[in-house]
Amino acid sequence: MGLKGQITRATFLEWDSMLVLLQKLERDGEYKFLLLIATGCFVALRINDLLQLRWIDVLDQDQLVITEGKTRKVRRIAINPKLASVISRMHYKMDIVDNNQYLFLNRFGTKPINVQYVNRKLKEIAKKYKLNIPLSGTSSHMFRKTLGRHVWAMNNYSEKSLLLLGELFNHSSIKITKTYLAIKEQEIGDVYLNL
């Protein structure tokens, strides 16, 4: 979590790399982090809001309704069918009996895991699975950036997609969204590569 006005340096995963990572995590029985990464990348909530989710909020639901902690805004987020499938499968594999419990319960079963643990574990996952991302930028914030970069690419790198993403991320301008997604850096780098 950055300070107000500070440019975050978190990285992002290419969407296909994220999907492959989910398969590997499932194969290795890392269900909690598979669920966290999938949910984070598909809904792009801030980590503090993600960690407050309960099974009842997402299991067999078409949409997630949440009041964001930072902005106090109510958001309605359609639950993608691929994410719904992951949620249902993890519910079964994790043998959940109480749907009122947090999705990302700590080892004591009393409250959600904390952000520091999430970030530490994500760095371990990045190393173990040899993700092509810098460890210094590996944090829970990459979930939002992963979705943002995917949406931008899916929409042919259009300004319209940046406007929509700005709305989703609650940015005040397209310039902030471009900075947030490190788009200008990439565009400048591409100039040199395309000479």
Coordinates of N, CA and C in Angstrom, one line a residue:
M1 N 0.8 -1.2 0.0 CA 0.0 0.0 0.0 C 0.9 1.2 0.0
G2 N 0.7 2.1 -0.9 CA 1.5 3.3 -1.1 C 0.9 4.5 -0.3
L3 N 1.7 5.5 -0.2 CA 1.2 6.8 0.4 C 0.4 7.6 -0.6
K4 N -0.5 8.4 -0.2 CA -1.3 9.2 -1.1 C -0.4 10.0 -2.0
G5 N -0.7 10.0 -3.3 CA 0.1 10.8 -4.2 C 1.4 10.1 -4.7
Q6 N 1.7 9.0 -4.1 CA 2.9 8.2 -4.4 C 2.6 7.3 -5.6
I7 N 3.5 7.2 -6.5 CA 3.4 6.3 -7.6 C 3.8 4.9 -7.2
T8 N 2.9 4.0 -7.3 CA 3.1 2.6 -6.9 C 4.0 1.9 -7.9
R9 N 4.9 1.1 -7.5 CA 5.9 0.4 -8.4 C 5.6 -1.1 -8.5
A10 N 4.4 -1.5 -8.1 CA 4.0 -2.9 -8.2 C 4.0 -3.3 -9.7
T11 N 4.3 -4.5 -9.9 CA 4.3 -5.0 -11.3 C 3.0 -5.7 -11.6
F12 N 2.9 -6.3 -12.8 CA 1.7 -7.0 -13.2 C 2.1 -8.3 -13.8
L13 N 1.2 -9.3 -13.9 CA 1.4 -10.5 -14.6 C 0.7 -10.4 -15.9
E14 N 1.3 -11.0 -16.9 CA 0.6 -11.2 -18.2 C -0.6 -12.1 -17.9
W15 N -1.8 -11.9 -18.5 CA -3.0 -12.6 -18.1 C -2.8 -14.1 -18.3
D16 N -2.2 -14.5 -19.5 CA -2.0 -15.9 -19.7 C -1.0 -16.6 -18.7
S17 N 0.0 -15.8 -18.2 CA 0.9 -16.3 -17.2 C 0.2 -16.5 -15.9
M18 N -0.8 -15.5 -15.6 CA -1.6 -15.7 -14.4 C -2.4 -16.9 -14.4
L19 N -3.0 -17.2 -15.6 CA -3.9 -18.4 -15.7 C -3.1 -19.7 -15.5
V20 N -1.9 -19.7 -16.1 CA -1.0 -20.9 -16.0 C -0.6 -21.0 -14.5
L21 N -0.3 -19.9 -13.8 CA 0.1 -19.9 -12.4 C -1.0 -20.5 -11.6
L22 N -2.3 -20.2 -11.9 CA -3.4 -20.8 -11.2 C -3.5 -22.3 -11.3
Q23 N -3.2 -22.8 -12.5 CA -3.2 -24.2 -12.7 C -2.1 -24.9 -11.9
K24 N -0.9 -24.3 -11.8 CA 0.2 -24.8 -11.0 C -0.1 -24.8 -9.6
L25 N -0.7 -23.7 -9.1 CA -1.1 -23.6 -7.7 C -2.1 -24.7 -7.3
E26 N -3.0 -24.9 -8.2 CA -4.0 -26.0 -7.9 C -3.4 -27.4 -7.9
R27 N -2.5 -27.6 -8.8 CA -1.8 -28.9 -8.9 C -1.0 -29.1 -7.6
D28 N -0.4 -28.0 -7.0 CA 0.4 -28.2 -5.8 C -0.4 -28.0 -4.5
G29 N -1.7 -27.9 -4.6 CA -2.5 -27.8 -3.4 C -2.5 -26.4 -2.7
E30 N -2.0 -25.4 -3.4 CA -2.0 -24.0 -2.8 C -3.3 -23.3 -3.1
Y31 N -4.4 -23.9 -2.5 CA -5.7 -23.4 -2.8 C -6.0 -22.0 -2.3
K32 N -5.5 -21.7 -1.2 CA -5.8 -20.3 -0.6 C -5.2 -19.2 -1.5
F33 N -4.0 -19.4 -2.0 CA -3.4 -18.4 -2.8 C -3.9 -18.5 -4.3
L34 N -4.2 -19.7 -4.7 CA -4.9 -19.7 -6.0 C -6.2 -18.9 -6.0
L35 N -7.0 -19.1 -5.0 CA -8.2 -18.3 -4.8 C -7.9 -16.8 -4.7
L36 N -6.9 -16.4 -3.9 CA -6.6 -15.0 -3.7 C -6.2 -14.4 -5.0
I37 N -5.3 -15.0 -5.7 CA -4.8 -14.5 -7.0 C -5.9 -14.4 -8.0
A38 N -6.7 -15.5 -8.2 CA -7.8 -15.5 -9.1 C -8.8 -14.4 -8.8
T39 N -9.2 -14.3 -7.5 CA -10.2 -13.3 -7.2 C -9.6 -11.9 -7.3
G40 N -8.4 -11.7 -6.9 CA -7.8 -10.4 -7.0 C -7.7 -9.9 -8.5
C41 N -7.3 -10.8 -9.3 CA -7.1 -10.5 -10.7 C -8.4 -10.3 -11.5
F42 N -9.4 -11.0 -11.1 CA -10.7 -11.0 -11.8 C -11.6 -9.8 -11.3
V43 N -11.4 -9.4 -10.1 CA -12.3 -8.3 -9.5 C -11.6 -7.0 -9.3
A44 N -10.3 -7.1 -9.2 CA -9.4 -5.9 -9.0 C -9.8 -5.0 -7.8
L45 N -10.1 -5.7 -6.7 CA -10.3 -4.9 -5.5 C -9.0 -4.7 -4.8
R46 N -8.9 -3.7 -3.9 CA -7.7 -3.4 -3.1 C -7.6 -4.6 -2.1
I47 N -6.4 -4.9 -1.7 CA -6.2 -6.1 -0.9 C -7.0 -6.1 0.4
N48 N -7.1 -4.9 1.0 CA -7.9 -4.9 2.3 C -9.3 -5.3 2.1
D49 N -9.9 -4.9 0.9 CA -11.3 -5.3 0.6 C -11.3 -6.8 0.3
L50 N -10.4 -7.3 -0.5 CA -10.3 -8.7 -0.8 C -10.3 -9.6 0.4
L51 N -9.5 -9.2 1.4 CA -9.3 -10.0 2.6 C -10.5 -10.1 3.5
Q52 N -11.5 -9.1 3.3 CA -12.7 -9.1 4.1 C -13.8 -10.0 3.5
L53 N -13.6 -10.5 2.3 CA -14.6 -11.3 1.6 C -14.9 -12.6 2.4
R54 N -16.1 -13.0 2.4 CA -16.6 -14.2 2.9 C -17.1 -15.1 1.8
W55 N -17.2 -16.4 2.1 CA -17.7 -17.3 1.0 C -19.1 -16.9 0.6
I56 N -19.9 -16.5 1.6 CA -21.3 -16.2 1.2 C -21.4 -15.0 0.3
D57 N -20.3 -14.2 0.2 CA -20.3 -13.0 -0.7 C -20.1 -13.4 -2.2
V58 N -19.5 -14.6 -2.4 CA -19.1 -14.9 -3.8 C -19.5 -16.3 -4.2
L59 N -19.8 -17.2 -3.3 CA -20.2 -18.6 -3.7 C -21.6 -18.6 -4.3
D60 N -21.7 -19.1 -5.5 CA -23.0 -19.2 -6.2 C -23.7 -17.8 -6.4
Q61 N -22.8 -16.8 -6.6 CA -23.3 -15.4 -6.8 C -23.0 -15.0 -8.2
D62 N -23.9 -14.2 -8.8 CA -23.6 -13.6 -10.1 C -22.8 -12.3 -10.0
Q63 N -22.9 -11.6 -8.9 CA -22.2 -10.4 -8.7 C -21.8 -10.3 -7.2
L64 N -20.7 -9.5 -7.0 CA -20.2 -9.2 -5.7 C -20.6 -7.8 -5.4
V65 N -21.2 -7.5 -4.3 CA -21.6 -6.2 -3.9 C -20.8 -5.9 -2.6
I66 N -20.0 -4.8 -2.7 CA -19.1 -4.5 -1.6 C -19.0 -3.0 -1.5
T67 N -18.8 -2.5 -0.2 CA -18.5 -1.1 0.1 C -17.0 -1.1 0.3
E68 N -16.4 -0.4 -0.6 CA -14.9 -0.3 -0.6 C -14.5 0.5 0.7
G69 N -13.5 -0.1 1.3 CA -12.9 0.5 2.6 C -12.3 1.9 2.4
K70 N -11.6 2.1 1.3 CA -10.9 3.3 1.1 C -11.8 4.4 0.6
T71 N -12.7 4.1 -0.3 CA -13.5 5.2 -0.9 C -14.9 5.2 -0.3
R72 N -15.3 4.2 0.4 CA -16.7 4.1 1.0 C -17.7 4.0 -0.1
K73 N -17.3 3.8 -1.4 CA -18.3 3.6 -2.5 C -18.7 2.2 -2.6
V74 N -20.0 2.0 -2.9 CA -20.6 0.7 -3.1 C -20.3 0.3 -4.6
R75 N -19.7 -0.9 -4.7 CA -19.3 -1.4 -6.0 C -20.1 -2.7 -6.3
R76 N -20.6 -2.8 -7.5 CA -21.2 -4.1 -7.9 C -20.3 -4.6 -9.0
I77 N -19.8 -5.8 -8.8 CA -18.8 -6.4 -9.7 C -19.4 -7.7 -10.2
A78 N -19.6 -7.9 -11.5 CA -20.0 -9.1 -12.1 C -19.0 -10.2 -11.8
I79 N -19.4 -11.3 -11.4 CA -18.4 -12.4 -11.2 C -18.3 -13.2 -12.5
N80 N -17.2 -13.2 -13.1 CA -16.9 -13.9 -14.3 C -17.1 -15.4 -14.1
P81 N -17.7 -16.0 -15.1 CA -17.9 -17.5 -15.0 C -16.6 -18.3 -14.7
K82 N -15.5 -17.9 -15.2 CA -14.2 -18.6 -14.9 C -13.9 -18.4 -13.4
L83 N -14.1 -17.2 -12.9 CA -13.8 -17.0 -11.5 C -14.9 -17.8 -10.6
A84 N -16.1 -17.8 -11.0 CA -17.1 -18.6 -10.3 C -16.8 -20.1 -10.3
S85 N -16.2 -20.6 -11.3 CA -15.8 -22.0 -11.4 C -14.6 -22.2 -10.4
V86 N -13.7 -21.3 -10.3 CA -12.6 -21.4 -9.4 C -13.1 -21.4 -7.9
I87 N -14.0 -20.5 -7.7 CA -14.5 -20.3 -6.3 C -15.2 -21.6 -5.9
S88 N -16.1 -22.1 -6.8 CA -16.8 -23.4 -6.5 C -15.9 -24.5 -6.2
R89 N -14.9 -24.7 -7.1 CA -13.9 -25.8 -7.0 C -13.1 -25.7 -5.7
M90 N -12.6 -24.4 -5.4 CA -11.9 -24.3 -4.1 C -12.7 -24.5 -2.9
H91 N -14.0 -24.1 -2.9 CA -14.9 -24.3 -1.8 C -14.9 -25.8 -1.5
Y92 N -15.0 -26.6 -2.6 CA -15.1 -28.0 -2.4 C -13.7 -28.6 -2.0
K93 N -12.7 -28.2 -2.6 CA -11.3 -28.7 -2.3 C -10.9 -28.3 -0.9
M94 N -11.3 -27.1 -0.5 CA -10.9 -26.7 0.9 C -11.8 -27.2 2.0
D95 N -12.8 -27.9 1.5 CA -13.8 -28.6 2.5 C -14.4 -27.5 3.4
I96 N -14.9 -26.5 2.8 CA -15.5 -25.4 3.6 C -16.9 -25.8 4.1
V97 N -17.2 -25.7 5.4 CA -18.5 -26.0 5.9 C -19.3 -24.8 6.4
D98 N -18.6 -23.7 6.7 CA -19.2 -22.5 7.2 C -19.0 -21.4 6.1
N99 N -20.1 -21.1 5.4 CA -20.0 -20.1 4.3 C -19.9 -18.7 4.8
N100 N -20.0 -18.5 6.1 CA -19.8 -17.2 6.7 C -18.4 -16.9 7.0
Q101 N -17.5 -17.9 6.9 CA -16.1 -17.6 7.2 C -15.4 -16.9 6.1
Y102 N -14.3 -16.2 6.4 CA -13.5 -15.5 5.4 C -13.0 -16.4 4.4
L103 N -12.8 -15.9 3.2 CA -12.2 -16.7 2.1 C -10.7 -17.0 2.4
F104 N -10.1 -16.1 3.0 CA -8.6 -16.1 3.2 C -8.3 -16.2 4.7
L105 N -8.8 -17.2 5.4 CA -8.7 -17.3 6.8 C -7.3 -17.6 7.2
N106 N -6.9 -17.0 8.4 CA -5.5 -17.3 8.9 C -5.4 -18.7 9.5
R107 N -4.2 -19.1 9.9 CA -4.0 -20.4 10.3 C -4.7 -20.8 11.6
F108 N -5.1 -19.7 12.4 CA -5.8 -20.0 13.6 C -7.3 -20.0 13.4
G109 N -7.8 -19.7 12.2 CA -9.2 -19.7 11.9 C -10.0 -18.7 12.6
T110 N -9.4 -17.5 12.9 CA -10.1 -16.5 13.6 C -10.3 -15.2 12.8
K111 N -9.5 -14.9 11.9 CA -9.6 -13.7 11.1 C -8.9 -13.9 9.7
P112 N -9.0 -12.9 8.8 CA -8.3 -13.1 7.5 C -6.8 -13.0 7.7
I113 N -6.1 -13.6 6.7 CA -4.6 -13.4 6.7 C -4.3 -11.9 6.5
N114 N -3.1 -11.5 6.9 CA -2.8 -10.1 6.8 C -2.0 -9.8 5.5
V115 N -2.0 -8.5 5.2 CA -1.3 -8.0 3.9 C 0.1 -8.4 3.9
Q116 N 0.8 -8.2 5.0 CA 2.3 -8.5 5.1 C 2.5 -10.0 4.7
Y117 N 1.7 -10.9 5.2 CA 1.8 -12.3 4.9 C 1.6 -12.5 3.4
V118 N 0.5 -11.9 2.9 CA 0.2 -12.0 1.5 C 1.4 -11.6 0.6
N119 N 2.0 -10.5 0.9 CA 3.1 -10.0 0.1 C 4.3 -10.9 0.2
R120 N 4.6 -11.4 1.4 CA 5.7 -12.3 1.6 C 5.5 -13.6 0.8
K121 N 4.3 -14.1 0.9 CA 4.0 -15.4 0.2 C 4.0 -15.2 -1.3
L122 N 3.5 -14.0 -1.8 CA 3.6 -13.8 -3.2 C 5.0 -13.8 -3.8
K123 N 5.9 -13.2 -3.0 CA 7.3 -13.2 -3.4 C 7.8 -14.7 -3.5
E124 N 7.4 -15.5 -2.5 CA 7.8 -16.9 -2.5 C 7.3 -17.6 -3.7
I125 N 6.0 -17.3 -4.0 CA 5.4 -17.9 -5.2 C 6.1 -17.5 -6.5
A126 N 6.4 -16.2 -6.6 CA 7.1 -15.7 -7.8 C 8.4 -16.4 -8.0
K127 N 9.2 -16.6 -6.9 CA 10.4 -17.4 -7.0 C 10.2 -18.8 -7.3
K128 N 9.3 -19.5 -6.6 CA 9.1 -20.9 -6.8 C 8.7 -21.2 -8.2
Y129 N 7.8 -20.4 -8.8 CA 7.2 -20.7 -10.1 C 7.9 -19.9 -11.2
K130 N 9.1 -19.3 -10.8 CA 9.9 -18.6 -11.8 C 9.1 -17.6 -12.7
L131 N 8.3 -16.8 -12.0 CA 7.5 -15.8 -12.7 C 8.4 -14.7 -13.3
N132 N 8.1 -14.3 -14.5 CA 8.9 -13.3 -15.2 C 8.5 -11.9 -14.7
I133 N 8.7 -11.6 -13.4 CA 8.4 -10.3 -12.8 C 9.4 -10.0 -11.8
P134 N 9.7 -8.7 -11.6 CA 10.7 -8.4 -10.5 C 10.2 -8.6 -9.1
L135 N 11.0 -9.3 -8.3 CA 10.5 -9.5 -6.9 C 10.2 -8.2 -6.2
S136 N 11.0 -7.2 -6.5 CA 10.8 -5.9 -5.8 C 9.4 -5.3 -6.0
G137 N 8.8 -5.7 -7.1 CA 7.5 -5.1 -7.5 C 6.4 -6.1 -7.2
T138 N 6.7 -7.3 -6.7 CA 5.7 -8.3 -6.4 C 5.0 -8.1 -5.1
S139 N 3.7 -7.8 -5.3 CA 2.9 -7.5 -4.1 C 1.4 -7.7 -4.5
S140 N 0.6 -7.6 -3.5 CA -0.9 -7.8 -3.8 C -1.4 -6.8 -4.7
H141 N -0.7 -5.7 -4.9 CA -1.2 -4.6 -5.8 C -1.1 -5.1 -7.2
M142 N -0.4 -6.1 -7.5 CA -0.3 -6.6 -8.9 C -1.6 -7.2 -9.4
F143 N -2.5 -7.5 -8.5 CA -3.8 -8.1 -9.0 C -4.5 -7.0 -9.8
R144 N -4.6 -5.8 -9.2 CA -5.3 -4.7 -9.9 C -4.6 -4.4 -11.2
K145 N -3.3 -4.3 -11.2 CA -2.6 -4.0 -12.4 C -2.7 -5.1 -13.5
T146 N -2.7 -6.3 -13.0 CA -2.9 -7.4 -14.0 C -4.2 -7.3 -14.7
L147 N -5.3 -7.0 -14.0 CA -6.6 -6.8 -14.7 C -6.5 -5.6 -15.6
G148 N -5.9 -4.5 -15.1 CA -5.9 -3.3 -15.9 C -5.1 -3.5 -17.2
R149 N -4.0 -4.1 -17.1 CA -3.2 -4.3 -18.4 C -3.9 -5.3 -19.3
H150 N -4.6 -6.3 -18.8 CA -5.3 -7.2 -19.6 C -6.5 -6.5 -20.3
V151 N -7.2 -5.7 -19.6 CA -8.4 -5.0 -20.2 C -7.8 -4.1 -21.3
W152 N -6.8 -3.4 -21.0 CA -6.2 -2.5 -22.0 C -5.8 -3.2 -23.3
A153 N -5.1 -4.4 -23.1 CA -4.7 -5.2 -24.3 C -5.9 -5.7 -25.0
M154 N -6.8 -6.2 -24.3 CA -8.0 -6.8 -24.9 C -8.8 -5.8 -25.8
N155 N -8.7 -4.6 -25.4 CA -9.4 -3.5 -26.1 C -8.4 -2.7 -27.1
N156 N -7.5 -3.4 -27.6 CA -6.5 -2.9 -28.6 C -5.8 -1.6 -28.1
Y157 N -5.5 -1.6 -26.8 CA -4.7 -0.5 -26.3 C -5.4 0.9 -26.5
S158 N -6.7 0.9 -26.4 CA -7.5 2.1 -26.7 C -7.6 3.1 -25.6
E159 N -7.8 4.3 -25.9 CA -8.1 5.3 -24.9 C -9.4 5.1 -24.2
K160 N -10.4 4.5 -24.9 CA -11.7 4.2 -24.3 C -11.5 3.2 -23.1
S161 N -10.6 2.2 -23.3 CA -10.4 1.2 -22.2 C -9.7 1.9 -21.1
L162 N -8.8 2.9 -21.3 CA -8.2 3.6 -20.2 C -9.2 4.5 -19.5
L163 N -10.2 5.0 -20.2 CA -11.3 5.8 -19.5 C -12.1 4.8 -18.6
L164 N -12.4 3.6 -19.1 CA -13.1 2.7 -18.3 C -12.3 2.2 -17.1
L165 N -11.1 2.0 -17.3 CA -10.2 1.5 -16.2 C -10.0 2.7 -15.2
G166 N -9.9 3.9 -15.6 CA -9.9 5.0 -14.7 C -11.1 5.1 -13.8
E167 N -12.2 4.8 -14.4 CA -13.5 4.8 -13.6 C -13.4 3.6 -12.6
L168 N -13.0 2.5 -13.1 CA -12.9 1.3 -12.2 C -11.9 1.5 -11.0
F169 N -10.8 2.1 -11.3 CA -9.8 2.4 -10.3 C -10.0 3.7 -9.5
N170 N -11.0 4.4 -9.9 CA -11.4 5.7 -9.3 C -10.2 6.7 -9.5
H171 N -9.7 6.8 -10.7 CA -8.7 7.8 -11.0 C -9.3 9.0 -11.5
S172 N -8.7 10.1 -11.3 CA -9.3 11.4 -11.8 C -8.9 11.8 -13.2
S173 N -8.0 11.1 -13.8 CA -7.6 11.4 -15.2 C -7.0 10.2 -15.9
I174 N -7.1 10.2 -17.2 CA -6.4 9.2 -18.0 C -4.9 9.1 -17.8
K175 N -4.3 10.3 -17.6 CA -2.9 10.4 -17.3 C -2.5 9.5 -16.1
I176 N -3.3 9.6 -15.0 CA -3.1 8.9 -13.8 C -3.2 7.4 -14.1
T177 N -4.2 7.0 -14.9 CA -4.4 5.6 -15.2 C -3.2 5.1 -16.0
K178 N -2.7 5.9 -16.9 CA -1.5 5.5 -17.7 C -0.3 5.3 -16.8
T179 N -0.1 6.3 -15.9 CA 1.0 6.2 -15.0 C 0.9 4.9 -14.1
Y180 N -0.3 4.7 -13.6 CA -0.6 3.6 -12.7 C -0.3 2.3 -13.4
L181 N -0.6 2.2 -14.7 CA -0.3 0.9 -15.4 C 1.0 0.9 -16.1
A182 N 1.8 1.9 -15.9 CA 3.2 2.0 -16.4 C 3.1 2.0 -18.0
I183 N 2.1 2.6 -18.5 CA 1.9 2.5 -20.0 C 2.9 3.5 -20.7
K184 N 3.1 4.6 -20.1 CA 4.1 5.6 -20.8 C 5.5 5.0 -20.9
E185 N 5.9 4.3 -19.8 CA 7.2 3.7 -19.8 C 7.3 2.7 -20.9
Q186 N 6.3 1.9 -21.1 CA 6.3 0.9 -22.1 C 6.3 1.5 -23.5
E187 N 5.4 2.5 -23.7 CA 5.4 3.2 -25.0 C 6.7 3.8 -25.4
I188 N 7.4 4.4 -24.5 CA 8.7 5.0 -24.7 C 9.7 3.9 -25.0
G189 N 9.7 2.8 -24.3 CA 10.6 1.7 -24.5 C 10.3 1.1 -25.9
D190 N 9.1 1.0 -26.3 CA 8.7 0.5 -27.6 C 9.3 1.3 -28.8
V191 N 9.4 2.6 -28.6 CA 9.9 3.5 -29.6 C 11.4 3.0 -29.9
Y192 N 12.2 2.8 -28.9 CA 13.5 2.3 -29.1 C 13.6 1.0 -29.8
L193 N 12.7 0.1 -29.4 CA 12.7 -1.3 -30.0 C 12.3 -1.3 -31.4
N194 N 11.4 -0.3 -31.8 CA 10.9 -0.3 -33.2 C 11.6 0.5 -34.2
L195 N 12.8 1.0 -33.8 CA 13.6 1.8 -34.8 C 14.1 1.0 -36.0

